[in-house]
């Protein structure tokens, strides 16, 4: 007989007319369970022929001519600029291009080989980085991600039934970066790869696609995967492996009829399993977490959003019931600006239900550092955008990857029409594992409660396999109270989203397989609505959802955090001053658009990898520019508002034209500087202002500096006395001085620095965390070095 393709070792395949030998193979199944598993795995392995048999290559060249855009005249402004004005030069597979972070353009002209007539034809493209395929008219068609791992998406369906010599032209926008920026994966080293890094064109060809082999591959994959992950001594595992082994026995890759027969045998097995799932029910939701910035910049994310979402539009066309959850209004705003035709497609997908809008915020923000007002504005601007552009108000707050959750969030959520919350980040806790999967989260007010779910698979990037399905059930911490869970599947962080491979597996799992939970496709809202019908058994968690990790993000990139707070205060004051002007009937046109623009810039930089300080350095160049914009533009708005307020007082004789504005919600009495060493004690009402008298006040007085007997420098003026250690610049003594009584020397208060202690001393802590230096601190170490400590 022939050698069986994919068989481990040198076994020979018995003739199909020899039932006794087939029986012997089946007897081996009982004796060598693990060997049989290995046989099925080997048959599926990429190095064997089953997967390679999916594609038939042309006898001659691959039917594709590639040209690369010349960029001497500068980068094109749009895809239409490329199509109309681009000058292309021929290139071939092996061509290098770059550098990192640049954008290149290619034109591809395809001609179907005659032997592919009547067959399903695919375009395969691998530029070793991210790419977006456009039609000849400039319509985005598909993302084409070239990688060496399972995030690869290098296929575009050229024609379901091609014509001989059929032609088409495409354009590809190639982003010179990996899915995780300038490194193959997100666990990069301390030194970034060189900026001169280049990429290369690895593949560009038309192939004939064998859908029968594709169907057999995923039938066999799912059944073998079930057998591998269920306990060996269970009926479900044994019967699954038996079915997989039978399919391998049947299949001969040089016999198309045997491929169909093997697939039919596996489908028959799957059909027999219907109705034998466990009691746990999984709702599978497509997901693509795109970090708005992290190991790449905001500019790169604009392209990632388009590439990830166009792929999901194609999935929705091919797989009925597919639902893709999408958050972050900012990314939608970018796609609307950069790819208007794609945005229109997404609007139609939202209306059809294949795209589910979640989150309700401008970005997936950090929830520890921003002010409460900023958290509110995230929802205000996010919900406003979704309502305007899609007619939708999100009912699920979606924040799977943020480093902790403030106790004020439930009350804010309720205020913007959100009843449900999803995250999974607390599964990373280092010490105390969170005790619930499905529960009610109660806010600070003791009344606001939101139905909350943590997907038990502990990931928002599920690959959809038997192991994850089983973990979803076994890791459910509320089994006695809730038998329903969400599974978020798709490649994320760097984008990508669900792939056809995942959806093929889901189709088979959703048929119902013995030993696994039931699986169905669905939307987040439908899942939560179903859960909300009976919450009587669920427990309640009150207060903060604290994340026991990434504590270093409270201090990393301190300048970024400083400007965030300064800008929060500035925007608050701008709105307050214009409100004062309106109350005084002095405001004709409120600068709503400009204030909204500045708020959105601030909210963008509160993304959960930007404000915490966990992004690459290039990101902070962007955020610095944004903060400068907010400060400069905000200062101009302040001037306008103040001018409106002081205008009527300038007409009064001898008016000082000075106004003290109190933008806080309580009355204040403070000493303020009026310039030229002039001080004044000012009383201002809550959220109001007062006209200042003519500047008065005693000057602070000249400062004297003397050397004490103990080698200290003594600094003194009318109001303060301080002693400075000359050796390290630390403050030894700091006293306030009282008004002198008649005939008495001026008295000093007790020193604010305790005797024997030094102020203004810097401390360096020795911190070597187990992972991620910029994110974590070593929780079990308190050792430190005090700079300048005297021996």
PDB file of C-alpha atoms in Angstrom, residues 83 104 181:
ATOM      1  CA  UNK A  83      -4.468  55.942  -7.244  1.00  0.00           C
ATOM      2  CA  UNK A 104       4.704  52.329   2.017  1.00  0.00           C
ATOM      3  CA  UNK A 181       5.235  47.905  17.282  1.00  0.00           C
TER       4      UNK A 181
END
